[in-house]
DNA sequence: GTGGCAGAACGAG
DNA sequence: CTCGTTATGCCAC
């Protein structure tokens, strides 16, 4: 469920189901799922044992678990003190799911990592068909007064962040010399926006994906960011966007924002604003959906 | 059958 | 900065 609203649905589900629980054992069923953890799967599993989950955080499309600083008395003190400064960073990639399941439930076909808890209740499973996602332990750093895993220190604040500055983000967009949609997808300018919500934000603000960022007016940059913020907030209320069982929350339930999409995936269908058939363009080896009338192709693309 | 396409991000050139 | 790669499955042709 990979864009901000879907990841936030997962974060909230994790906060509800795993916060406060102590990890008892970690099983890595596919090493690729922890490839970003340099010391390897065995180290990954060993370091998580005994850790008590304090909170579940998110920036953009990344999630992480922070751990209580208390040392579990069953653990080696030095190891626990070291591990307390690390977070369990997760990215869902294209097809990752976090599922909270009874231990008795049969393993999913693409089960990659299992976290068992000391309370013997439900377990947390990372299921990922394409294994573009995965976990890593990442040291927490202080960045602008907030603890952030080192690995994602380059990721910009997302529009749901209380400290997000639309002015700052608009300036960042306009300072690039690229196409508008590329800039929207650049997680170092504004995070959380992916292919669906970029197309929806562009449709709402009536801007074409190939508009050169350096020629945007401040009002246009503000408008597209406001549209992105708005559409993601609406999607979050709907539980995220899902067309198929791949995108589900920790209970396996789908969101229903797909019904509210105006551009994404609607090639050939009438624009809900003007009736013109939605077009599909190839863009960065993926698709871009837009209204040919509401979002005219700019004279000068980049 | 098979080619095209899928919500992402990293790293090579 | 842009492109290709990573990996698996599904759907339309």
Coordinates of C-alpha atoms (C1' of nucleotides) in Angstrom, one line a residue:
Chain A
X1 CA 0.0 0.0 0.0
X2 CA 2.7 2.3 -0.9
X3 CA 1.8 6.0 -0.8
X4 CA 1.4 8.2 2.2
X5 CA -2.3 7.5 3.0
X6 CA -1.9 3.7 2.7
X7 CA 1.3 3.8 4.8
X8 CA -0.4 5.9 7.4
X9 CA -3.2 3.4 7.6
X10 CA -0.6 0.7 8.3
X11 CA 1.2 2.9 10.8
X12 CA -2.0 3.5 12.7
X13 CA -2.8 -0.3 12.6
X14 CA 0.7 -1.1 14.0
X15 CA 0.4 1.6 16.7
X16 CA -2.8 -0.1 17.8
X17 CA -1.6 -3.7 17.6
X18 CA 2.1 -3.8 18.4
X19 CA 3.0 -0.7 20.4
X20 CA 3.8 -1.6 24.0
X21 CA 4.6 -5.2 23.1
X22 CA 8.0 -6.9 23.5
X23 CA 9.6 -8.7 20.6
X24 CA 10.4 -12.3 21.5
X25 CA 11.8 -13.7 18.3
X26 CA 12.3 -12.6 14.7
X27 CA 12.3 -15.0 11.8
X28 CA 13.7 -13.8 8.5
X29 CA 12.2 -16.1 5.8
X30 CA 13.7 -14.3 2.9
X31 CA 17.1 -12.5 3.2
X32 CA 16.2 -10.0 0.5
X33 CA 13.7 -8.5 2.9
X34 CA 16.5 -7.3 5.1
X35 CA 19.1 -6.6 2.4
X36 CA 19.4 -3.0 3.6
X37 CA 20.5 -4.2 7.0
X38 CA 24.2 -4.5 6.3
X39 CA 25.2 -6.8 9.1
X40 CA 22.8 -9.4 7.7
X41 CA 19.7 -11.4 8.8
X42 CA 21.2 -13.1 11.8
X43 CA 22.3 -9.8 13.3
X44 CA 18.9 -8.3 12.5
X45 CA 17.0 -11.0 14.3
X46 CA 19.3 -11.1 17.3
X47 CA 19.2 -7.4 17.9
X48 CA 15.4 -7.2 17.9
X49 CA 14.9 -9.9 20.5
X50 CA 13.8 -8.5 23.8
X51 CA 13.1 -5.0 22.5
X52 CA 9.9 -3.4 23.6
X53 CA 8.1 -1.3 21.0
X54 CA 7.4 2.2 22.2
X55 CA 5.9 3.9 19.2
X56 CA 5.3 3.7 15.5
X57 CA 6.3 6.6 13.4
X58 CA 6.1 7.6 9.7
X59 CA 7.6 10.1 7.3
X60 CA 6.4 10.0 3.8
X61 CA 6.3 6.4 2.8
X62 CA 8.7 5.1 5.5
X63 CA 7.6 3.6 8.8
X64 CA 9.7 2.9 11.8
X65 CA 9.3 1.4 15.2
X66 CA 11.0 3.1 18.1
X67 CA 11.9 1.1 21.2
X68 CA 11.6 1.7 24.9
X69 CA 15.0 2.6 26.3
X70 CA 14.6 0.3 29.3
X71 CA 16.8 -2.7 29.3
X72 CA 15.1 -6.0 29.4
X73 CA 16.7 -8.1 32.1
X74 CA 16.9 -11.2 30.0
X75 CA 19.3 -9.3 27.7
X76 CA 22.9 -8.4 27.6
X77 CA 22.9 -4.8 28.9
X78 CA 25.4 -3.5 26.4
X79 CA 23.6 -5.0 23.5
X80 CA 20.3 -3.5 24.6
X81 CA 21.7 -0.1 25.3
X82 CA 23.2 0.0 21.8
X83 CA 20.0 -1.3 20.2
X84 CA 17.9 1.3 22.0
X85 CA 19.3 4.0 19.8
X86 CA 18.3 2.2 16.7
X87 CA 14.8 2.1 15.1
X88 CA 13.3 -0.7 13.0
X89 CA 12.8 1.1 9.7
X90 CA 10.4 -0.4 7.2
X91 CA 9.4 0.4 3.6
X92 CA 6.6 -1.4 1.9
X93 CA 8.0 -1.0 -1.6
X94 CA 5.5 -1.8 -4.3
X95 CA 3.8 -4.8 -2.7
X96 CA 4.7 -4.9 1.0
X97 CA 2.1 -5.7 3.7
X98 CA 2.2 -5.6 7.4
X99 CA -0.2 -8.2 8.8
X100 CA -1.2 -8.8 12.4
X101 CA -2.1 -12.4 12.5
X102 CA -2.8 -15.1 15.0
X103 CA 0.2 -17.4 15.3
X104 CA -2.1 -20.3 14.2
X105 CA -2.8 -18.7 10.8
X106 CA -1.1 -20.5 7.9
X107 CA 2.0 -18.7 6.5
X108 CA 1.2 -16.4 3.6
X109 CA 2.9 -17.4 0.3
X110 CA 5.1 -14.3 0.3
X111 CA 5.8 -14.2 4.0
X112 CA 9.3 -12.6 4.4
X113 CA 9.7 -11.7 8.1
X114 CA 7.8 -12.8 11.2
X115 CA 8.0 -11.0 14.6
X116 CA 6.8 -13.0 17.5
X117 CA 6.0 -11.3 20.8
X118 CA 6.7 -12.2 24.4
X119 CA 3.0 -12.1 25.2
X120 CA 2.2 -15.0 22.9
X121 CA -0.6 -13.1 21.2
X122 CA -0.8 -12.2 17.6
X123 CA 2.4 -12.0 15.5
X124 CA 3.5 -9.3 13.0
X125 CA 4.1 -10.5 9.5
X126 CA 5.8 -8.7 6.7
X127 CA 4.5 -10.1 3.4
X128 CA 5.9 -8.8 0.2
X129 CA 5.3 -10.4 -3.2
X130 CA 8.0 -8.4 -5.1
X131 CA 10.4 -7.8 -2.2
X132 CA 11.1 -4.2 -3.2
X133 CA 10.3 -3.4 0.4
X134 CA 12.0 -4.5 3.6
X135 CA 13.4 -3.8 7.0
X136 CA 16.6 -2.4 8.4
X137 CA 17.8 -1.3 11.8
X138 CA 18.8 2.3 11.5
X139 CA 20.4 4.5 14.1
X140 CA 18.2 7.4 15.3
X141 CA 19.6 10.9 14.7
X142 CA 18.5 14.2 15.8
X143 CA 17.4 16.2 12.8
X144 CA 15.7 19.6 13.3
X145 CA 14.8 18.6 16.8
X146 CA 13.3 15.2 15.8
X147 CA 14.6 11.7 16.0
X148 CA 14.9 10.3 12.5
X149 CA 16.5 7.1 11.3
X150 CA 19.8 7.9 9.7
X151 CA 18.9 6.0 6.5
X152 CA 16.0 8.4 5.8
X153 CA 17.6 11.7 6.9
X154 CA 17.4 12.9 3.3
X155 CA 13.6 12.4 3.1
X156 CA 11.6 15.6 3.2
X157 CA 8.8 16.3 5.5
X158 CA 5.4 15.1 4.2
X159 CA 2.2 17.3 4.1
X160 CA 0.8 15.5 7.2
X161 CA 3.8 16.5 9.3
X162 CA 2.8 19.3 11.7
X163 CA 6.1 21.0 10.9
X164 CA 5.5 20.8 7.1
X165 CA 6.0 24.1 5.4
X166 CA 4.1 24.5 2.2
X167 CA 6.0 27.7 1.5
X168 CA 9.3 25.8 1.9
X169 CA 8.1 22.9 -0.3
X170 CA 6.8 25.3 -3.0
X171 CA 10.2 27.0 -3.1
X172 CA 11.9 23.6 -3.3
X173 CA 9.8 22.6 -6.3
X174 CA 10.4 25.8 -8.1
X175 CA 14.1 25.7 -7.5
X176 CA 14.4 22.5 -9.6
X177 CA 14.8 22.4 -13.3
X178 CA 12.7 19.4 -14.1
X179 CA 9.2 18.3 -15.0
X180 CA 6.6 19.0 -12.4
X181 CA 5.6 15.4 -11.8
X182 CA 9.2 14.3 -11.4
X183 CA 9.5 17.0 -8.7
X184 CA 6.4 15.8 -7.0
X185 CA 7.7 12.3 -6.9
X186 CA 11.1 13.4 -5.6
X187 CA 11.0 12.5 -1.9
X188 CA 13.7 15.0 -1.0
X189 CA 11.4 17.9 -1.9
X190 CA 8.1 16.7 -0.5
X191 CA 7.6 13.2 0.7
X192 CA 4.7 10.7 0.6
X193 CA 3.5 11.5 -2.9
X194 CA 3.6 8.6 -5.4
X195 CA 2.2 8.0 -8.9
X196 CA -1.5 7.9 -7.9
X197 CA -1.6 11.0 -5.8
X198 CA 0.7 12.9 -8.1
X199 CA -1.7 12.4 -11.0
X200 CA -4.6 13.3 -8.7
X201 CA -2.9 16.5 -7.5
X202 CA -2.1 17.5 -11.0
X203 CA -5.6 16.9 -12.1
X204 CA -7.0 18.9 -9.3
X205 CA -4.7 21.8 -9.9
X206 CA -5.2 21.6 -13.7
X207 CA -1.5 21.3 -14.4
X208 CA 0.2 19.0 -16.9
X209 CA 2.8 16.6 -15.6
X210 CA 5.5 18.0 -18.0
X211 CA 5.3 21.6 -16.9
X212 CA 8.8 22.9 -16.3
X213 CA 9.1 23.5 -12.5
X214 CA 11.3 26.6 -13.0
X215 CA 8.5 28.3 -14.8
X216 CA 5.8 27.6 -12.3
X217 CA 4.3 30.6 -10.5
X218 CA 4.3 30.6 -6.8
X219 CA 0.6 30.3 -6.9
X220 CA 0.8 27.2 -9.1
X221 CA 3.3 25.6 -6.9
X222 CA 1.2 26.3 -3.9
X223 CA -1.9 25.0 -5.7
X224 CA -0.4 21.7 -6.7
X225 CA 0.9 21.1 -3.2
X226 CA -2.4 22.1 -1.6
X227 CA -4.1 19.6 -4.0
X228 CA -1.7 16.9 -3.0
X229 CA -2.3 17.5 0.7
X230 CA -6.0 17.6 0.2
X231 CA -6.2 14.4 -1.9
X232 CA -4.0 12.5 0.5
X233 CA -6.0 13.6 3.5
X234 CA -9.3 12.5 1.8
X235 CA -7.7 9.2 0.8
X236 CA -6.6 8.6 4.4
X237 CA -10.2 9.2 5.6
X238 CA -11.3 6.6 3.1
X239 CA -8.7 4.1 4.5
X240 CA -6.4 4.5 1.5
X241 CA -6.6 3.5 -2.2
X242 CA -6.9 -0.1 -3.1
X243 CA -7.8 -1.8 -6.4
X244 CA -6.8 -5.3 -5.4
X245 CA -6.0 -7.4 -2.3
X246 CA -2.3 -6.3 -2.4
X247 CA -3.1 -3.0 -0.6
X248 CA -4.5 -3.7 2.8
X249 CA -4.2 -2.6 6.4
X250 CA -2.9 -4.8 9.2
X251 CA -6.3 -6.5 9.4
X252 CA -6.2 -7.3 5.7
X253 CA -8.9 -4.8 4.9
X254 CA -8.9 -2.5 1.8
X255 CA -9.5 1.2 1.6
X256 CA -12.0 2.5 -0.8
X257 CA -10.6 5.7 -2.2
X258 CA -10.2 4.2 -5.6
X259 CA -13.9 5.2 -6.2
X260 CA -12.8 8.8 -5.8
X261 CA -10.0 8.9 -8.2
X262 CA -10.4 11.4 -11.0
X263 CA -7.4 10.7 -13.2
X264 CA -5.3 7.7 -12.1
X265 CA -6.2 4.5 -14.1
X266 CA -9.1 6.2 -15.9
X267 CA -7.7 6.2 -19.4
X268 CA -10.5 6.7 -22.0
X269 CA -13.1 7.5 -19.3
X270 CA -14.7 11.0 -19.3
X271 CA -13.0 13.6 -17.2
X272 CA -15.4 14.3 -14.3
X273 CA -14.9 18.0 -14.8
X274 CA -15.2 18.5 -18.5
X275 CA -16.0 15.2 -20.1
X276 CA -13.0 14.8 -22.3
X277 CA -11.5 11.3 -22.3
X278 CA -8.6 10.9 -19.9
X279 CA -5.4 10.2 -21.6
X280 CA -2.5 8.1 -20.6
X281 CA 1.1 9.0 -21.3
X282 CA 4.3 7.0 -20.7
X283 CA 6.4 8.6 -18.2
X284 CA 9.5 7.3 -16.3
X285 CA 8.6 3.8 -17.4
X286 CA 5.2 4.1 -15.8
X287 CA 1.9 5.8 -16.6
X288 CA 0.6 9.3 -16.2
X289 CA -3.1 9.9 -16.4
X290 CA -4.4 13.4 -17.2
X291 CA -7.2 15.3 -18.8
X292 CA -6.2 16.6 -22.2
X293 CA -8.6 19.6 -21.9
X294 CA -8.2 20.6 -18.2
X295 CA -4.4 19.9 -18.2
X296 CA -3.2 21.0 -21.6
X297 CA 0.3 20.0 -22.8
X298 CA 2.7 22.9 -22.1
X299 CA 4.2 24.6 -25.2
X300 CA 7.6 24.1 -23.7
X301 CA 8.1 20.9 -21.9
X302 CA 11.3 20.0 -20.2
Chain B
dG1 C1' 1.3 -18.4 -24.2
dT2 C1' 3.2 -14.0 -23.7
dG3 C1' 4.0 -9.3 -23.4
dG4 C1' 2.9 -5.3 -20.8
dC5 C1' 2.0 -3.4 -16.7
dA6 C1' 1.8 -2.6 -11.4
dG7 C1' 1.1 1.9 -5.5
dA8 C1' 9.0 2.6 -5.3
dA9 C1' 13.6 3.7 -4.7
dC10 C1' 18.4 3.1 -5.4
dG11 C1' 22.6 3.5 -8.0
dA12 C1' 25.2 3.6 -12.3
dG13 C1' 26.5 6.4 -16.0
Chain C
dC1 C1' 19.4 13.9 -13.8
dT2 C1' 17.7 10.1 -16.2
dC3 C1' 17.4 5.5 -16.9
dG4 C1' 17.5 0.7 -15.8
dT5 C1' 17.0 -2.7 -12.4
dT6 C1' 15.0 -5.3 -8.7
dA7 C1' 10.8 -9.6 -8.6
dT8 C1' 6.4 -11.6 -8.9
dG9 C1' 1.8 -12.0 -10.6
dC10 C1' -2.1 -10.7 -13.2
dC11 C1' -4.8 -9.4 -17.0
dA12 C1' -5.7 -8.5 -21.7
dC13 C1' -4.7 -10.0 -26.2

